[in-house]
């Protein structure tokens, strides 16, 4: 383990007439004895702190050394190696930020916290933020907001771990390219205009003070690199934490957010694409849709003989809505109970939850009003079902196009890693029933949690992970689906439950 | 020639859907094609400028790349390689600053200027400045003053060369350790207290913006390193520009300022020392002493038969005083005309310039009042002579101790380089007559001008010179004379004209 910041015990002879070399040179020599690293710099802004502390500790203590782009930078001297050396890993999401405080000495997690992205007041999604940045001092405002949110998170983490926030010695950030641009105060203008070019893909590390962060001013800020405008550091993080780039067997990583982002590969090659399969799955489209959180229905069961609906909410709170995994469960159960047909349309007929609205369209009541948190029933309409059908078709089309691109079959995949809240809550059996995920043994599917955050932690802790980031960035091939004819064909074939080609889903019952 | 800043012509394909890598990565790729350097960073503060200019020039132009501690840092993009790429070399003296603007593309000097150090209002010499820095916000004040003086100089140079000051792309600084500390806003407190330890000997380069300089904000600021508290970057500069560290033959470099600083060596080894031989020679002690400048008497001739005194002043201005070389000339002539004896004492007797003061002591009038600028005669007293005798004795003792330390004789020296105004104005024959410099063929003595400034120019222009600085710093051995018994012995023997051991000076007449 070679953490991004190291604390190196040092011992130096006090100066005397026989050795009148300067404080900083004496210190560099003491560090070099321990690290065998020849090139060690001290930034001018740290010289007074470094030499002052070195004298305070009477020339023996512990040197704090940053690794920046392969070189070593000495930034502080402590009386001794502390009990822990905290650093912050951040998943910088468009909607939510999630962060951990990790100890760089041991790799243990000291605290975890999350917060809504306060930029939401300037626009819900990436595109509206890019437009906002282009107006007046919009970029300043967006930058200030995200820095404020991160500072709040940092204070919260520090207080939970019982450390002083300016003792947080590093920050790693994993996010989509737009969020990274706003964080670094870079104009995302060209990212939403053909040919969609970011200012930067792989920013060199900077120091916390340059960004107005309240953690240690000399903390290095490491950004996970991106590829193009759409394949962000969050996904590079996912590859890193799932180990896709080191796997002998070919595996797949699926990350569902606003877009579905998919990577396929092994230690030899990596291929990736992204497509708009997400909204319905993330809970953004269905009228009762919500993100996976307390009160969200995450599992639904419909007794095929009685049509009775049972469900489970997150944290067992009264139902407020239905999250992505809940919708998938529901629609799969509706299909298995024959309440909907293979086109995803309600079948008029007897079913306890089915009802007909005033306009003649059908709907399905999952939870009656009296059992819900807000006194409003949780229902899905035909419109919601149609949106889900498009999403699931897009998802399967994306996966099968990507696998087809490299001449493989789904059965060649050793693992399919499913990231994020979607991966944590989804029941792969139900997704297979719908024809959203391929019909493989369920053991192939593996939830990997917030892999964006996990990757951010890894780059804090391991030099090898930092090197892998660059290697992944160089190696990955991005497939543009918008101009892909095969994708469009596969999309049409996937608009049925489970698929027009039923031989692809032998485990799904036919009615 | 690998200058500290390079301007590299680049050509990149404009972005398109087939290649959507980011601006900065596209630019880095274009530079890497030309430099074969893998590691190229862009500081966060420059990312917006760099990418903006890269788009303005339509992806083809010239990249401005700094070299910093062996790594390459991209800081700007220009439409094309400009007519010249100006950088400033600075000799940062306690009393005076001297600077040149050099073109990094060709090495030619574009302008030259000098200015009084405005810190003089806070103290005349190094020691009083160190004390001043320790009181209240004295350090801030000294730092601000020196930055202001340098900014004035930079503007003057830029205007003389017809360039805009923020187009000055680099700065190199050669100065004594105290001046360098004040320039970098580092506390010199411990430098005047045993064991005399500076904060730093070899600062890593910083950027002009960090110091409040008005040259290009991304200009690297390179500092010539020092050894200990007394052997400054100005002397490393001298070694560099005289080539002492690369010479096959053993040579010596003498730099006389407030101290006499001497280096002896060749390509194999370097040994140095400093001693208080300077004041009388620099013109700071004699009652009529002055620095070498207009109106200073620099040469004196006394006709041995008539005792008539003739003289020459700098710029042929009416006499105002006498500078170091003038005093040496005068005292040598006084000795040859037998107005003083071998102890440097006036001999009562007939000599046109000799006079007896009211207190009975003797003095010598070099120029009568009516020929002087201020209507005051230029005279030297016995006290002045005694001071000069101590200085000349110290100088010879320093030189002979240093040569003796390595078991050599003066006759082993191929060249003796004499730096600064002292070297430019001194007549070595007279210094030999006094026994201040060893009795060697006059061709051995070589004036080298402002070698501090010359070295500062070299590090701007040549990577090899920057590497040599570090090598010199590692290689040099510093001899402490204050605790050297042999030095004290040699000092006593040198208190006569030319020396107690007359066989050392065969060319000097005996009376």
CSV table of C-alpha atoms in Angstrom, one decimal, chain B residues 48-457:
chain,number,residue,atom,x,y,z
B,48,UNK,CA,-8.6,27.7,-18.5
B,49,UNK,CA,-5.9,30.0,-20.2
B,50,UNK,CA,-4.2,27.1,-21.9
B,51,UNK,CA,-7.4,25.5,-23.3
B,52,UNK,CA,-8.9,28.9,-24.2
B,53,UNK,CA,-5.8,30.0,-26.1
B,54,UNK,CA,-5.5,26.5,-27.8
B,55,UNK,CA,-9.0,27.0,-29.2
B,56,UNK,CA,-8.3,30.6,-30.2
B,57,UNK,CA,-5.3,29.5,-32.3
B,58,UNK,CA,-7.5,26.7,-33.8
B,59,UNK,CA,-5.4,23.9,-32.3
B,60,UNK,CA,-2.1,24.9,-33.9
B,61,UNK,CA,0.4,27.3,-32.6
B,62,UNK,CA,3.2,27.2,-30.0
B,63,UNK,CA,3.1,25.8,-26.5
B,64,UNK,CA,4.9,27.5,-23.7
B,65,UNK,CA,6.5,24.9,-21.4
B,66,UNK,CA,8.3,25.5,-18.2
B,67,UNK,CA,11.0,23.2,-16.9
B,68,UNK,CA,10.6,22.8,-13.1
B,69,UNK,CA,12.8,20.4,-11.2
B,70,UNK,CA,13.2,18.2,-14.2
B,71,UNK,CA,9.5,18.0,-15.1
B,72,UNK,CA,7.7,19.8,-17.9
B,73,UNK,CA,4.8,22.1,-17.1
B,74,UNK,CA,2.6,23.5,-19.9
B,75,UNK,CA,1.5,27.0,-19.0
B,76,UNK,CA,0.3,28.8,-22.2
B,77,UNK,CA,-0.4,28.5,-25.9
B,78,UNK,CA,0.6,31.3,-28.4
B,79,UNK,CA,-0.4,31.7,-32.0
B,80,UNK,CA,3.2,31.0,-33.1
B,81,UNK,CA,6.7,31.0,-31.7
B,82,UNK,CA,7.2,34.7,-30.9
B,83,UNK,CA,10.1,36.9,-32.2
B,84,UNK,CA,11.7,36.5,-28.7
B,85,UNK,CA,10.9,34.9,-25.4
B,86,UNK,CA,12.1,37.3,-22.7
B,87,UNK,CA,13.2,36.2,-19.3
B,88,UNK,CA,14.8,38.2,-16.5
B,89,UNK,CA,18.1,37.4,-14.7
B,90,UNK,CA,18.7,39.2,-11.4
B,91,UNK,CA,21.7,39.7,-9.2
B,92,UNK,CA,20.0,40.4,-5.9
B,93,UNK,CA,22.5,42.4,-4.0
B,94,UNK,CA,22.2,43.8,-0.5
B,95,UNK,CA,22.9,47.3,-1.8
B,96,UNK,CA,22.2,47.1,-5.5
B,97,UNK,CA,20.2,45.0,-7.9
B,98,UNK,CA,21.4,44.4,-11.4
B,99,UNK,CA,19.4,42.7,-14.0
B,100,UNK,CA,19.2,41.7,-17.6
B,101,UNK,CA,16.4,40.7,-19.9
B,102,UNK,CA,17.6,37.8,-22.1
B,103,UNK,CA,15.9,36.2,-25.0
B,104,UNK,CA,15.4,32.5,-24.2
B,105,UNK,CA,15.3,31.6,-27.9
B,106,UNK,CA,18.7,33.0,-28.8
B,107,UNK,CA,20.4,33.8,-25.6
B,108,UNK,CA,20.9,37.5,-26.6
B,109,UNK,CA,20.7,40.2,-24.0
B,110,UNK,CA,17.7,42.5,-24.7
B,111,UNK,CA,18.2,45.1,-22.0
B,112,UNK,CA,20.2,45.7,-18.8
B,113,UNK,CA,19.3,47.9,-15.8
B,114,UNK,CA,20.2,48.3,-12.1
B,115,UNK,CA,18.5,49.8,-9.1
B,116,UNK,CA,19.3,50.5,-5.5
B,117,UNK,CA,17.8,48.0,-3.1
B,118,UNK,CA,15.0,49.9,-1.4
B,119,UNK,CA,15.4,47.7,1.7
B,120,UNK,CA,18.3,50.0,2.5
B,121,UNK,CA,15.8,52.2,4.4
B,122,UNK,CA,15.3,49.3,6.8
B,123,UNK,CA,19.0,48.7,7.3
B,124,UNK,CA,22.3,49.1,5.5
B,125,UNK,CA,23.7,45.6,5.9
B,126,UNK,CA,22.6,42.0,6.1
B,127,UNK,CA,22.7,41.9,9.9
B,128,UNK,CA,20.5,45.0,10.4
B,129,UNK,CA,18.0,43.6,7.9
B,130,UNK,CA,17.8,40.3,9.8
B,131,UNK,CA,17.1,42.2,13.0
B,132,UNK,CA,14.6,44.4,11.2
B,133,UNK,CA,12.8,41.3,9.9
B,134,UNK,CA,12.4,40.1,13.5
B,135,UNK,CA,10.5,43.2,14.6
B,136,UNK,CA,6.7,43.6,14.1
B,137,UNK,CA,5.8,43.0,10.5
B,138,UNK,CA,9.4,43.7,9.5
B,139,UNK,CA,9.6,40.6,7.3
B,140,UNK,CA,6.5,41.6,5.4
B,141,UNK,CA,7.9,45.1,4.9
B,142,UNK,CA,11.3,43.8,3.7
B,143,UNK,CA,9.6,41.3,1.3
B,144,UNK,CA,7.3,43.9,-0.1
B,145,UNK,CA,10.2,46.4,-0.7
B,146,UNK,CA,12.3,43.9,-2.5
B,147,UNK,CA,9.4,42.7,-4.7
B,148,UNK,CA,8.6,46.3,-5.5
B,149,UNK,CA,12.2,47.0,-6.5
B,150,UNK,CA,12.2,43.9,-8.7
B,151,UNK,CA,8.9,44.8,-10.3
B,152,UNK,CA,10.3,48.3,-11.0
B,153,UNK,CA,13.3,46.8,-12.6
B,154,UNK,CA,11.2,44.3,-14.6
B,155,UNK,CA,9.1,47.2,-16.0
B,156,UNK,CA,12.2,49.2,-16.8
B,157,UNK,CA,13.7,46.2,-18.6
B,158,UNK,CA,10.5,45.4,-20.5
B,159,UNK,CA,10.0,48.9,-21.6
B,160,UNK,CA,13.7,49.2,-22.8
B,161,UNK,CA,13.2,46.0,-24.8
B,162,UNK,CA,9.8,47.0,-26.1
B,163,UNK,CA,8.0,44.0,-24.6
B,164,UNK,CA,5.0,43.9,-22.2
B,165,UNK,CA,6.1,43.1,-18.7
B,166,UNK,CA,3.7,40.2,-18.3
B,167,UNK,CA,5.3,38.5,-21.3
B,168,UNK,CA,8.5,38.0,-19.3
B,169,UNK,CA,8.4,34.3,-19.0
B,170,UNK,CA,10.9,33.4,-16.3
B,171,UNK,CA,13.1,34.9,-13.5
B,172,UNK,CA,16.4,33.7,-12.1
B,173,UNK,CA,17.7,35.1,-8.9
B,174,UNK,CA,21.3,35.0,-7.6
B,175,UNK,CA,21.9,36.5,-4.2
B,176,UNK,CA,23.2,35.9,-0.8
B,177,UNK,CA,21.2,33.7,1.5
B,178,UNK,CA,19.7,36.5,3.5
B,179,UNK,CA,18.5,38.4,0.4
B,180,UNK,CA,17.0,35.2,-1.0
B,181,UNK,CA,15.2,34.6,2.3
B,182,UNK,CA,13.6,38.1,2.3
B,183,UNK,CA,12.7,37.7,-1.4
B,184,UNK,CA,10.9,34.4,-0.6
B,185,UNK,CA,9.3,35.8,2.6
B,186,UNK,CA,11.2,33.4,4.8
B,187,UNK,CA,12.3,34.4,8.2
B,188,UNK,CA,16.1,34.8,8.4
B,189,UNK,CA,16.1,34.7,12.2
B,190,UNK,CA,18.4,31.7,12.8
B,191,UNK,CA,20.9,32.8,10.2
B,192,UNK,CA,22.6,35.3,12.5
B,193,UNK,CA,22.5,33.1,15.6
B,194,UNK,CA,24.9,30.3,16.2
B,195,UNK,CA,25.1,27.8,14.5
B,196,UNK,CA,23.8,30.1,11.7
B,197,UNK,CA,21.2,28.0,10.0
B,198,UNK,CA,19.1,29.2,7.0
B,199,UNK,CA,15.5,28.0,6.5
B,200,UNK,CA,16.5,26.7,3.0
B,201,UNK,CA,19.6,26.4,0.8
B,202,UNK,CA,18.1,25.3,-2.5
B,203,UNK,CA,14.5,26.4,-2.9
B,204,UNK,CA,12.5,24.5,-5.5
B,205,UNK,CA,11.2,26.8,-8.2
B,206,UNK,CA,8.0,28.6,-7.6
B,207,UNK,CA,5.7,30.6,-9.9
B,208,UNK,CA,5.9,34.4,-10.2
B,209,UNK,CA,2.3,34.8,-9.0
B,210,UNK,CA,3.2,33.3,-5.7
B,211,UNK,CA,5.5,36.2,-4.9
B,212,UNK,CA,3.4,39.0,-6.3
B,213,UNK,CA,5.7,39.7,-9.2
B,214,UNK,CA,4.3,41.5,-12.2
B,215,UNK,CA,6.0,39.4,-14.8
B,216,UNK,CA,3.9,36.5,-16.3
B,217,UNK,CA,2.0,34.9,-13.5
B,218,UNK,CA,3.1,31.4,-14.7
B,219,UNK,CA,6.8,32.4,-15.0
B,220,UNK,CA,9.0,30.0,-13.1
B,221,UNK,CA,11.2,31.7,-10.5
B,222,UNK,CA,14.6,29.9,-10.2
B,223,UNK,CA,16.9,30.6,-7.3
B,224,UNK,CA,20.6,29.8,-7.4
B,225,UNK,CA,21.3,27.6,-4.4
B,226,UNK,CA,23.5,28.4,-1.4
B,227,UNK,CA,25.7,26.5,1.0
B,228,UNK,CA,25.2,27.2,4.7
B,229,UNK,CA,24.4,30.8,5.7
B,230,UNK,CA,27.3,32.6,4.1
B,231,UNK,CA,28.0,31.0,0.8
B,232,UNK,CA,25.3,32.4,-1.4
B,233,UNK,CA,23.8,31.7,-4.8
B,234,UNK,CA,25.8,34.7,-6.1
B,235,UNK,CA,29.0,32.7,-5.6
B,236,UNK,CA,27.5,29.5,-7.0
B,237,UNK,CA,26.7,31.7,-10.0
B,238,UNK,CA,30.3,32.9,-10.1
B,239,UNK,CA,31.6,29.3,-10.2
B,240,UNK,CA,29.1,28.5,-12.9
B,241,UNK,CA,30.0,31.5,-15.1
B,242,UNK,CA,33.8,31.2,-14.6
B,243,UNK,CA,33.6,27.4,-15.3
B,244,UNK,CA,35.6,26.6,-12.2
B,245,UNK,CA,33.7,23.4,-11.7
B,246,UNK,CA,34.5,22.2,-15.2
B,247,UNK,CA,38.1,23.2,-15.4
B,248,UNK,CA,40.8,20.6,-15.8
B,249,UNK,CA,43.3,23.0,-14.3
B,250,UNK,CA,43.0,24.3,-10.7
B,251,UNK,CA,41.7,27.9,-10.6
B,252,UNK,CA,40.5,30.4,-8.1
B,253,UNK,CA,37.6,32.8,-7.9
B,254,UNK,CA,37.7,35.9,-5.7
B,255,UNK,CA,34.5,37.9,-5.1
B,256,UNK,CA,34.9,40.9,-2.9
B,257,UNK,CA,31.8,42.4,-1.4
B,258,UNK,CA,31.2,43.0,2.3
B,259,UNK,CA,33.0,39.7,2.7
B,260,UNK,CA,35.8,38.4,0.5
B,261,UNK,CA,34.5,35.1,-0.8
B,262,UNK,CA,37.0,32.7,-2.4
B,263,UNK,CA,36.6,29.4,-4.2
B,264,UNK,CA,39.4,27.1,-5.2
B,265,UNK,CA,39.1,24.0,-7.3
B,266,UNK,CA,38.6,22.2,-10.6
B,267,UNK,CA,36.4,19.6,-12.2
B,268,UNK,CA,37.2,17.2,-9.4
B,269,UNK,CA,36.8,19.2,-6.2
B,270,UNK,CA,35.8,22.7,-4.9
B,271,UNK,CA,36.8,24.3,-1.7
B,272,UNK,CA,35.5,27.7,-0.5
B,273,UNK,CA,35.8,30.1,2.4
B,274,UNK,CA,34.7,33.6,3.2
B,275,UNK,CA,36.3,36.2,5.5
B,276,UNK,CA,35.9,39.8,6.5
B,277,UNK,CA,38.4,41.3,4.1
B,278,UNK,CA,36.1,43.4,2.2
B,279,UNK,CA,34.9,46.6,3.9
B,280,UNK,CA,38.0,48.7,3.2
B,281,UNK,CA,38.2,47.3,-0.3
B,282,UNK,CA,34.6,47.9,-1.1
B,283,UNK,CA,35.0,51.5,0.1
B,284,UNK,CA,32.9,51.2,3.2
B,285,UNK,CA,35.6,51.9,5.8
B,286,UNK,CA,38.0,54.7,4.7
B,287,UNK,CA,36.7,58.1,5.8
B,288,UNK,CA,36.7,59.1,2.1
B,289,UNK,CA,35.8,55.7,0.8
B,290,UNK,CA,33.0,55.2,-1.6
B,291,UNK,CA,31.7,52.5,-3.9
B,292,UNK,CA,33.0,52.4,-7.5
B,293,UNK,CA,30.9,55.0,-9.2
B,294,UNK,CA,31.2,58.4,-11.0
B,295,UNK,CA,33.7,60.6,-9.3
B,296,UNK,CA,35.4,57.8,-7.4
B,297,UNK,CA,39.2,57.9,-7.7
B,298,UNK,CA,40.0,54.5,-9.2
B,299,UNK,CA,43.7,55.0,-10.1
B,300,UNK,CA,46.5,56.9,-8.4
B,301,UNK,CA,50.1,57.5,-9.5
B,302,UNK,CA,52.8,59.2,-7.3
B,303,UNK,CA,55.9,60.2,-9.1
B,304,UNK,CA,58.7,58.7,-7.0
B,305,UNK,CA,61.1,61.4,-7.8
B,306,UNK,CA,58.9,64.5,-7.3
B,307,UNK,CA,56.1,63.0,-5.1
B,308,UNK,CA,53.6,64.6,-7.4
B,309,UNK,CA,50.2,62.8,-7.2
B,310,UNK,CA,48.1,62.2,-10.3
B,311,UNK,CA,44.8,60.3,-10.4
B,312,UNK,CA,41.8,59.2,-12.5
B,313,UNK,CA,38.2,59.2,-11.5
B,314,UNK,CA,35.4,57.0,-12.8
B,315,UNK,CA,33.7,58.7,-15.7
B,316,UNK,CA,36.3,61.5,-15.3
B,317,UNK,CA,33.9,63.3,-13.0
B,318,UNK,CA,35.3,65.7,-10.3
B,319,UNK,CA,36.6,63.6,-7.3
B,320,UNK,CA,34.1,62.7,-4.6
B,321,UNK,CA,36.0,60.0,-2.8
B,322,UNK,CA,38.1,57.0,-3.3
B,323,UNK,CA,36.9,53.4,-4.2
B,324,UNK,CA,38.5,50.1,-3.3
B,325,UNK,CA,40.8,49.9,-6.3
B,326,UNK,CA,41.8,53.6,-5.8
B,327,UNK,CA,42.8,52.9,-2.2
B,328,UNK,CA,44.9,49.9,-3.3
B,329,UNK,CA,46.6,52.0,-6.0
B,330,UNK,CA,47.2,54.8,-3.5
B,331,UNK,CA,48.7,52.7,-0.8
B,332,UNK,CA,50.9,50.8,-3.2
B,333,UNK,CA,52.2,54.1,-4.7
B,334,UNK,CA,52.7,55.5,-1.2
B,335,UNK,CA,54.8,52.5,-0.5
B,336,UNK,CA,56.8,52.7,-3.7
B,337,UNK,CA,57.3,56.5,-3.2
B,338,UNK,CA,58.4,55.6,0.4
B,339,UNK,CA,55.8,57.9,2.0
B,340,UNK,CA,54.8,54.9,4.1
B,341,UNK,CA,56.9,52.1,5.5
B,342,UNK,CA,56.5,48.4,5.3
B,343,UNK,CA,54.1,48.4,8.3
B,344,UNK,CA,51.9,50.9,6.4
B,345,UNK,CA,52.7,53.8,8.7
B,346,UNK,CA,53.4,57.3,7.4
B,347,UNK,CA,57.0,58.2,7.5
B,348,UNK,CA,57.4,61.8,8.7
B,349,UNK,CA,59.4,63.7,6.1
B,350,UNK,CA,59.1,65.5,2.8
B,351,UNK,CA,56.2,64.6,0.5
B,352,UNK,CA,53.9,67.1,-1.2
B,353,UNK,CA,50.7,65.3,-0.1
B,354,UNK,CA,51.7,64.5,3.5
B,355,UNK,CA,50.3,66.6,6.2
B,356,UNK,CA,50.1,66.5,10.0
B,357,UNK,CA,46.7,67.0,11.6
B,358,UNK,CA,45.9,68.9,14.7
B,359,UNK,CA,46.1,65.8,16.9
B,360,UNK,CA,49.6,65.1,15.6
B,361,UNK,CA,48.7,62.2,13.4
B,362,UNK,CA,49.7,62.1,9.7
B,363,UNK,CA,47.5,62.1,6.7
B,364,UNK,CA,47.8,62.3,2.9
B,365,UNK,CA,45.9,64.6,0.7
B,366,UNK,CA,45.2,62.9,-2.7
B,367,UNK,CA,43.1,65.8,-4.2
B,368,UNK,CA,43.0,69.3,-3.0
B,369,UNK,CA,39.6,70.8,-2.0
B,370,UNK,CA,39.3,73.1,-5.0
B,371,UNK,CA,39.4,70.1,-7.5
B,372,UNK,CA,36.8,68.1,-5.6
B,373,UNK,CA,33.1,67.9,-6.4
B,374,UNK,CA,32.0,68.9,-2.9
B,375,UNK,CA,34.7,71.4,-2.2
B,376,UNK,CA,36.2,68.9,0.4
B,377,UNK,CA,39.7,67.5,-0.2
B,378,UNK,CA,40.1,63.7,-0.6
B,379,UNK,CA,42.4,62.6,2.1
B,380,UNK,CA,43.4,59.3,3.9
B,381,UNK,CA,44.4,59.1,7.5
B,382,UNK,CA,46.5,56.6,9.3
B,383,UNK,CA,43.3,55.0,10.6
B,384,UNK,CA,42.3,54.5,6.9
B,385,UNK,CA,45.7,53.0,6.1
B,386,UNK,CA,45.4,50.6,9.1
B,387,UNK,CA,42.1,49.4,8.0
B,388,UNK,CA,43.4,48.8,4.5
B,389,UNK,CA,46.4,46.9,5.9
B,390,UNK,CA,44.1,44.6,7.9
B,391,UNK,CA,42.0,44.0,4.8
B,392,UNK,CA,44.9,43.2,2.6
B,393,UNK,CA,46.4,41.0,5.3
B,394,UNK,CA,43.1,39.2,5.7
B,395,UNK,CA,42.8,38.7,1.9
B,396,UNK,CA,46.3,37.2,1.5
B,397,UNK,CA,45.8,35.0,4.6
B,398,UNK,CA,42.4,33.8,3.2
B,399,UNK,CA,44.0,32.9,-0.2
B,400,UNK,CA,47.1,31.3,1.2
B,401,UNK,CA,45.2,29.3,3.9
B,402,UNK,CA,42.8,28.0,1.3
B,403,UNK,CA,45.6,27.0,-1.1
B,404,UNK,CA,47.5,25.4,1.8
B,405,UNK,CA,44.4,23.4,2.9
B,406,UNK,CA,44.7,21.3,-0.3
B,407,UNK,CA,48.5,21.2,-0.3
B,408,UNK,CA,49.0,23.4,-3.3
B,409,UNK,CA,51.1,26.5,-4.0
B,410,UNK,CA,49.9,29.7,-5.7
B,411,UNK,CA,52.0,28.8,-8.7
B,412,UNK,CA,49.7,25.8,-9.3
B,413,UNK,CA,46.9,28.1,-10.2
B,414,UNK,CA,46.1,28.5,-13.9
B,415,UNK,CA,43.8,31.4,-13.4
B,416,UNK,CA,42.6,33.7,-10.7
B,417,UNK,CA,39.2,35.1,-11.6
B,418,UNK,CA,38.3,38.4,-9.9
B,419,UNK,CA,34.6,39.2,-9.9
B,420,UNK,CA,32.6,42.3,-9.6
B,421,UNK,CA,33.4,46.0,-9.6
B,422,UNK,CA,36.5,45.1,-7.6
B,423,UNK,CA,37.8,42.8,-10.4
B,424,UNK,CA,36.9,45.4,-13.1
B,425,UNK,CA,38.8,48.3,-11.5
B,426,UNK,CA,41.6,46.8,-9.6
B,427,UNK,CA,45.2,46.9,-11.0
B,428,UNK,CA,46.6,43.4,-10.0
B,429,UNK,CA,50.1,44.8,-10.2
B,430,UNK,CA,49.3,47.2,-7.3
B,431,UNK,CA,47.5,44.5,-5.3
B,432,UNK,CA,50.7,42.3,-5.7
B,433,UNK,CA,52.9,45.2,-4.6
B,434,UNK,CA,50.8,45.6,-1.4
B,435,UNK,CA,51.0,41.8,-0.8
B,436,UNK,CA,47.3,41.5,-1.1
B,437,UNK,CA,47.3,39.1,-4.0
B,438,UNK,CA,50.1,36.6,-4.6
B,439,UNK,CA,53.1,37.5,-6.8
B,440,UNK,CA,52.1,35.7,-10.0
B,441,UNK,CA,52.3,36.7,-13.7
B,442,UNK,CA,49.7,39.4,-14.2
B,443,UNK,CA,48.2,37.2,-17.0
B,444,UNK,CA,46.9,34.8,-14.3
B,445,UNK,CA,44.5,37.5,-13.1
B,446,UNK,CA,41.3,37.7,-15.0
B,447,UNK,CA,38.4,40.1,-14.3
B,448,UNK,CA,35.1,38.4,-14.8
B,449,UNK,CA,32.6,41.2,-14.2
B,450,UNK,CA,29.3,40.6,-12.5
B,451,UNK,CA,29.6,36.8,-12.4
B,452,UNK,CA,26.5,36.6,-10.1
B,453,UNK,CA,24.4,38.0,-12.9
B,454,UNK,CA,26.2,36.0,-15.6
B,455,UNK,CA,25.4,32.8,-13.7
B,456,UNK,CA,21.8,33.8,-13.3
B,457,UNK,CA,21.6,34.2,-17.1
